[in-house]
Short mmCIF file of C-alpha atoms in Angstrom, two decimals:
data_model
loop_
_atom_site.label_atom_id
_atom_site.label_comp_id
_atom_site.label_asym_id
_atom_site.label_seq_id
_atom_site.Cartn_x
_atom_site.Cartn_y
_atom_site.Cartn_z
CA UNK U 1 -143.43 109.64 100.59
CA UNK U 2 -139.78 109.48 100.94
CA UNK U 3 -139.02 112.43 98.18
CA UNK U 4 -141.66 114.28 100.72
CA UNK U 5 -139.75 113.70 103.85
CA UNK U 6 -136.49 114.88 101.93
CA UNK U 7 -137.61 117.62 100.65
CA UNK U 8 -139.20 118.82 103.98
CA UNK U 9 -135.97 117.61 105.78
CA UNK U 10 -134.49 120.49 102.76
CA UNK U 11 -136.70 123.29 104.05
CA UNK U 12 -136.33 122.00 107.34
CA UNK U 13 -132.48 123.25 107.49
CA UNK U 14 -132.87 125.99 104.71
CA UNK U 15 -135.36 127.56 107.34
CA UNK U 16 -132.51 126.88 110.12
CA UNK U 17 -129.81 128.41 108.36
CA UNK U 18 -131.61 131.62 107.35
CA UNK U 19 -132.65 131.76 111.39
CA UNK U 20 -128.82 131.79 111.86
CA UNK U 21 -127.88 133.88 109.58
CA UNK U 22 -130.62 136.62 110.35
CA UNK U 23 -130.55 136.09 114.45
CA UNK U 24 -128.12 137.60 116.54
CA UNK U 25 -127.89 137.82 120.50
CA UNK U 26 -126.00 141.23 121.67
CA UNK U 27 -124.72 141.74 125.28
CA UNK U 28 -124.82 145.00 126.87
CA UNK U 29 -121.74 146.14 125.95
CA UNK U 30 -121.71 145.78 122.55
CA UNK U 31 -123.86 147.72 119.47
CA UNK U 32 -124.38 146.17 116.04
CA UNK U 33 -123.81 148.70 113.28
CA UNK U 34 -126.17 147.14 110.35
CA UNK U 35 -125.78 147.92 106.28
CA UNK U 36 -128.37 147.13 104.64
CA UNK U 37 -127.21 146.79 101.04
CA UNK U 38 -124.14 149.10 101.51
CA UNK U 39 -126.41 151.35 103.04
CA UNK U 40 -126.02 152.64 106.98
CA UNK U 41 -129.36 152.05 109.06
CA UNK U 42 -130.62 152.39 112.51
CA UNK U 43 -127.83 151.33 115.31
CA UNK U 44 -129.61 148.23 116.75
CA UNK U 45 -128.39 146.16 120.22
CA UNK U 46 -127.80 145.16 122.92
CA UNK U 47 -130.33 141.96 123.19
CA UNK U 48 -132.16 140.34 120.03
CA UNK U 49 -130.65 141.29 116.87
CA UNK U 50 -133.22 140.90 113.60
CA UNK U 51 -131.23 140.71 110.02
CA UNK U 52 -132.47 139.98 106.58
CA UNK U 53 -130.42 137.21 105.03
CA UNK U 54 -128.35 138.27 101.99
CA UNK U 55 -129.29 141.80 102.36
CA UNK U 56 -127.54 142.80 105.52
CA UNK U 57 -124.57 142.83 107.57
CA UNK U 58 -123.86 143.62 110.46
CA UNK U 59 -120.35 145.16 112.12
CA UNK U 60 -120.49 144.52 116.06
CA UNK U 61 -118.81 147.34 118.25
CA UNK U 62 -117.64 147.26 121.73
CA UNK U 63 -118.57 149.85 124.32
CA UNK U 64 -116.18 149.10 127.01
CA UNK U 65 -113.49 150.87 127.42
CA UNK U 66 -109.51 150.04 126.01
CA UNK U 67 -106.62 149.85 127.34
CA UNK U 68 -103.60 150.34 124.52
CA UNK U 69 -100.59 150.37 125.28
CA UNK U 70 -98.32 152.50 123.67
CA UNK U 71 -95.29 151.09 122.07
CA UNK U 72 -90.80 152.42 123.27
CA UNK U 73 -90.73 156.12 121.49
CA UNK U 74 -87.31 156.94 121.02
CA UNK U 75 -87.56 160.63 121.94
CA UNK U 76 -85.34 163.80 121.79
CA UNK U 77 -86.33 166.44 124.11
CA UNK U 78 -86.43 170.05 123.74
CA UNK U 79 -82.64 169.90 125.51
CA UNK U 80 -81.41 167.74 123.19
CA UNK U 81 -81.39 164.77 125.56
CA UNK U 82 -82.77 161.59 123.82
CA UNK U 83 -85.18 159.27 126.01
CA UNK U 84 -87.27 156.28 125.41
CA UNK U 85 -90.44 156.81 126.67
CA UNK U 86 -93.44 154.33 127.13
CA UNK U 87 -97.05 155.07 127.81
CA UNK U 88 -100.83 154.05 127.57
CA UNK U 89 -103.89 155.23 126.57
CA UNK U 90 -107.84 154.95 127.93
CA UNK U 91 -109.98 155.49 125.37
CA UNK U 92 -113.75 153.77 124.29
CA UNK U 93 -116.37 154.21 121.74
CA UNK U 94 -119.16 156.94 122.01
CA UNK U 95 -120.19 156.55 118.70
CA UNK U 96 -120.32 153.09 117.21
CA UNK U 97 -122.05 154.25 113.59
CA UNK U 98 -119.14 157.31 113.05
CA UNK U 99 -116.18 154.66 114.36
CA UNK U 100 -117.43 152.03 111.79
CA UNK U 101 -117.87 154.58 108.50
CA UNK U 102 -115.58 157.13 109.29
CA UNK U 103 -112.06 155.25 110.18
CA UNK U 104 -111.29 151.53 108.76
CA UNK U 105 -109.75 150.42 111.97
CA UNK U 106 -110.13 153.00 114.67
CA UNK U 107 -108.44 150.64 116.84
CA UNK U 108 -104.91 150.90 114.97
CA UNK U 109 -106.21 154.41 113.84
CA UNK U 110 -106.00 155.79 117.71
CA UNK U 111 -102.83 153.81 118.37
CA UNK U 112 -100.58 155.51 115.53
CA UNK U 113 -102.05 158.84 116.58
CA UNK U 114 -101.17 158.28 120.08
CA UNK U 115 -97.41 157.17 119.38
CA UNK U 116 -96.94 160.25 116.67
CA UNK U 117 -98.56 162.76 119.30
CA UNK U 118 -96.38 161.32 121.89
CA UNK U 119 -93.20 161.79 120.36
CA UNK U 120 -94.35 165.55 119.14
CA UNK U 121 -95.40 166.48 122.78
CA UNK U 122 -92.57 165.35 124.65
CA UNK U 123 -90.31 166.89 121.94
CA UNK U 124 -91.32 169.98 122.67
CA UNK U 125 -90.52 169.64 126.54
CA UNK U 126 -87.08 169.70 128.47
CA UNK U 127 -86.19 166.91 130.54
CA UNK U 128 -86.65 168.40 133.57
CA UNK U 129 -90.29 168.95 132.60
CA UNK U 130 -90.66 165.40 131.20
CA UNK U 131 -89.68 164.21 135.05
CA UNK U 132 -91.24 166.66 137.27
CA UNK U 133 -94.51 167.68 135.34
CA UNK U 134 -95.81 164.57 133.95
CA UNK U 135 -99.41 165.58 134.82
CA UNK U 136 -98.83 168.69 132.87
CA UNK U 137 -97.85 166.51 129.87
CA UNK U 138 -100.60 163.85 130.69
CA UNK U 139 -103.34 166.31 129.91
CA UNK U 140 -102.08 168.01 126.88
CA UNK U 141 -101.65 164.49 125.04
CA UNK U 142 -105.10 163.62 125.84
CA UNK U 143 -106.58 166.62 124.55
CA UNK U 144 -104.42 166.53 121.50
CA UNK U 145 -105.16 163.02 121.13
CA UNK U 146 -108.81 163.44 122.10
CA UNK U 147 -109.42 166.03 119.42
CA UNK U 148 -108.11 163.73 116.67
CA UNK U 149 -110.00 160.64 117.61
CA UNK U 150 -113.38 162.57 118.22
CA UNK U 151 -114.61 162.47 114.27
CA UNK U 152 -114.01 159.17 114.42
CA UNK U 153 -116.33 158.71 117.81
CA UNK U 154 -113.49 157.52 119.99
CA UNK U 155 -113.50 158.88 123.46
CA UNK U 156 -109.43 159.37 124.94
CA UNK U 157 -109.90 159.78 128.42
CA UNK U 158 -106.89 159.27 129.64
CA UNK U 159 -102.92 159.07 128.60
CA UNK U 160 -100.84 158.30 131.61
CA UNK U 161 -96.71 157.97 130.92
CA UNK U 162 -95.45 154.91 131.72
CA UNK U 163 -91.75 155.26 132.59
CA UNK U 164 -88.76 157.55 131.03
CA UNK U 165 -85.45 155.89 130.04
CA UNK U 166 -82.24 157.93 130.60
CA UNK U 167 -79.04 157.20 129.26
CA UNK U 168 -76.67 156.05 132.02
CA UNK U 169 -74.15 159.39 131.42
CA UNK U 170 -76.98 161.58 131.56
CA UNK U 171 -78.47 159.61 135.01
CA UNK U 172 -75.07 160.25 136.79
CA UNK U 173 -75.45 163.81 135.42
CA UNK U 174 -78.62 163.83 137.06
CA UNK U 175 -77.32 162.42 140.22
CA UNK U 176 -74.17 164.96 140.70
CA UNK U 177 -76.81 167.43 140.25
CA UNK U 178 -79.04 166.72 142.95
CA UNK U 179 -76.28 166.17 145.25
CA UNK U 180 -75.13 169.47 144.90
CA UNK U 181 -78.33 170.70 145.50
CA UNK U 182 -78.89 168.74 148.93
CA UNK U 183 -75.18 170.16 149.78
CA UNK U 184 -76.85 173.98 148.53
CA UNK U 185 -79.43 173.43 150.72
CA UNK U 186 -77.13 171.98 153.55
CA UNK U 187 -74.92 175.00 153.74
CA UNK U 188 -78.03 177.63 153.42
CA UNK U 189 -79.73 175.94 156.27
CA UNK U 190 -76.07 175.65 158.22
CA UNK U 191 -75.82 179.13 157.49
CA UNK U 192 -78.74 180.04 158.63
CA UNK U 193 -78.32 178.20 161.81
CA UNK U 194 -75.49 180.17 162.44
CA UNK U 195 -76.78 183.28 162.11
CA UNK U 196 -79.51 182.77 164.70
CA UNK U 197 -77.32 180.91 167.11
CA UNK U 198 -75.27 184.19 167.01
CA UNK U 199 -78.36 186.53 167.12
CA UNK U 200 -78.87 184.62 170.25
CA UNK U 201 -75.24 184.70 172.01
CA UNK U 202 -75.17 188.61 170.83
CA UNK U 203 -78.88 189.16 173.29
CA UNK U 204 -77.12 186.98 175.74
CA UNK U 205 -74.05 189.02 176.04
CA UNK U 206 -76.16 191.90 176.36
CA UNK U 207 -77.62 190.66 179.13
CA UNK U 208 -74.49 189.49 180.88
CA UNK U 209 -72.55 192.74 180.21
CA UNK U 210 -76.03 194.15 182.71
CA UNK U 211 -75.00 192.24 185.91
CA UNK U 212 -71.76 190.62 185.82
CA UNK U 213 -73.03 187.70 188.46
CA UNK U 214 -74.64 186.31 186.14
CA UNK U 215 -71.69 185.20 184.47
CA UNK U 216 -70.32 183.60 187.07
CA UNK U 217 -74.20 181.57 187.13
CA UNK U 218 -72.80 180.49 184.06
CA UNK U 219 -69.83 178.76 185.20
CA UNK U 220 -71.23 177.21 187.54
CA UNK U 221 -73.90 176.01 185.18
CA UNK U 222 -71.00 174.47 183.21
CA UNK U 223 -69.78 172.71 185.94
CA UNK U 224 -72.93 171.01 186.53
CA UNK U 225 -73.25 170.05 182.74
CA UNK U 226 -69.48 168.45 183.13
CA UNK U 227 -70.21 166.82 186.44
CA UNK U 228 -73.18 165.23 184.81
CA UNK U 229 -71.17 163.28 182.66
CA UNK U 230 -68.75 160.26 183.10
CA UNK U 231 -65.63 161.98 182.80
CA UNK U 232 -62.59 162.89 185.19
CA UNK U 233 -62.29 166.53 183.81
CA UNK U 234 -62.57 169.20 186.03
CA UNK U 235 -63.10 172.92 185.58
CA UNK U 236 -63.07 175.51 188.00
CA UNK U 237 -63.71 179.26 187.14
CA UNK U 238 -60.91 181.32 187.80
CA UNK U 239 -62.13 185.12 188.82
CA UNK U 240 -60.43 187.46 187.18
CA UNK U 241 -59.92 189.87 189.93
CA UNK U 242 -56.87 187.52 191.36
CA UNK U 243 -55.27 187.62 188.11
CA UNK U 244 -55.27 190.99 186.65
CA UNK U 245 -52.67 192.56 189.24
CA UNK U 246 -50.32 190.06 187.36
CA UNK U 247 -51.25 190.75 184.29
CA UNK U 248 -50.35 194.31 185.46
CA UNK U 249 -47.09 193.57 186.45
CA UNK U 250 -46.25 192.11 183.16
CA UNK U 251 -47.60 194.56 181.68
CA UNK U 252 -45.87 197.30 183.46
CA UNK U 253 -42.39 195.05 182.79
CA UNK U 254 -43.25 195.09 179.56
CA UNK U 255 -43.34 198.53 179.15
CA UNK U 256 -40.21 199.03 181.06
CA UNK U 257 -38.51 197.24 178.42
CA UNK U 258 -39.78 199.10 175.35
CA UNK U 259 -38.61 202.17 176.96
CA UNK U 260 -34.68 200.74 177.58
CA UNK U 261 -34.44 199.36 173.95
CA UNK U 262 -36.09 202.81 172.49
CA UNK U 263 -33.06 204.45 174.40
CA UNK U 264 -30.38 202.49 173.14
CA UNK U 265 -31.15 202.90 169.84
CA UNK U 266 -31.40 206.80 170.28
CA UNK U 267 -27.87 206.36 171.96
CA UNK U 268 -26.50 204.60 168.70
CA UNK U 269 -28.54 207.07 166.12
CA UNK U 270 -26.68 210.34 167.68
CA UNK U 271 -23.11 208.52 168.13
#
């Protein structure tokens, strides 16, 4: 009786241990790629999971989608400015049967062919390009990166760069430079400023030089702009009628004296 009990209590965990090893429990994420000896058969998951003991094994994938980080690429642009450059990469299986047979680790696989790709992209580009058009860049590592990964049955979907490090000579080079464009674009718009405000004072004048009352509006315009203010200046507009028979005068005076000093001199020429 007792070699009976021991021997069922035998098949009791023989039959246990061949449950385990042949039962497996899938979630919805994940696919089990199954050989059954060394050969590929149907994908099974998610859910129950049916092996044969001895005869099969079973690989599980993942579905969801990974987030790799790219590791610092020391970089030298198409300038001939060197950068360090980090980035990641979106990618996921579409294929679990292809990622399994046709790369050993697809996961170190994709990340060496993202950091190679990186550095050959963004060697290619100047730096002015590597700061200004990074969506540019974005999408021609992903299909680059894409197109290598897709016999393997990895999906990139997206390669985002992370941040570019400058050296601190080229950053102040960087900062001169955009100062002297703000003071470019300071001077233009001065400039142009100018030019209207005289466009302006030119149709004004023209309309003054029309009816000559209207400059005297304007001075007493002016007045009421000073007055306005907290000041103790005071301007009044002189009309120019009182003073040109003095600036006449002088002017005749003036004359008077040219024509004495042009004599004298002839006097001393002929003696």
């Amino acid at each position: 009786m007792t070699t009976v009990l021991v021997v069922l209590s035998v098949f009791v965990v023989l039959i246990a241990v061949l449950v385990g090893m042949s039962v497996r429990v899938l979630r919805e994420y994940e696919r089990a790629v199954v050989f059954r000896l060394g050969r590929l058969i149907t994908l099974k998951g998610p859910g129950l999971v049916i092996l044969v003991p001895a005869i099969d094994r079973m690989e599980r994938v993942s579905l969801r989608t990974v987030t790799l980080k790219i590791p610092v690429q020391e970089v030298i642009t198409r300038d001939n400015v060197p950068v360090k450059v980090t980035a990641v990469t979106y990618f996921r299986v579409v294929d679990a049967d292809r990622s399994i047979v046709e790369v050993e680790d697809f996961l170190a696989a994709t990340s060496q062919i993202a950091q190679t790709t990186l550095r050959s992209i963004l060697g290619k580009a100047e730096l002015d390009s590597l700061l200004s058009e990074r969506e540019r860049l974005n999408e021609d590592l992903q299909k680059v990166i894409d197109q290598q990964t897709e016999p393997w049955g990895v999906k990139v979907t997206t390669v985002e760069i992370k941040d570019v490090e400058i050296p601190a000579n080229m950053q102040r080079a960087i900062a001169r430079q955009a100062e002297a464009e703000r003071e470019r674009r300071a001077k233009i718009i001065n400039a142009d400023a100018e030019f209207q405000a005289s466009a302006k004072l030119a149709e004004a004048a023209e309309v003054i030089s029309r009816n000559p009352t209207t400059l005297q509006l304007r001075y007493l315009q002016t007045l009421h702009e000073i007055g306005s203010e907290n000041n103790s200046t005071v301007v009044f507009p002189l009309p120019l009628d009182l003073v040109r028979p003095f600036m006449g005068g002088q002017a005749e005076v003036s004359t008077a004296t040219q024509e004495h000093a042009r004599s004298v001199w002839n006097a001393k020429v002929v003696d």
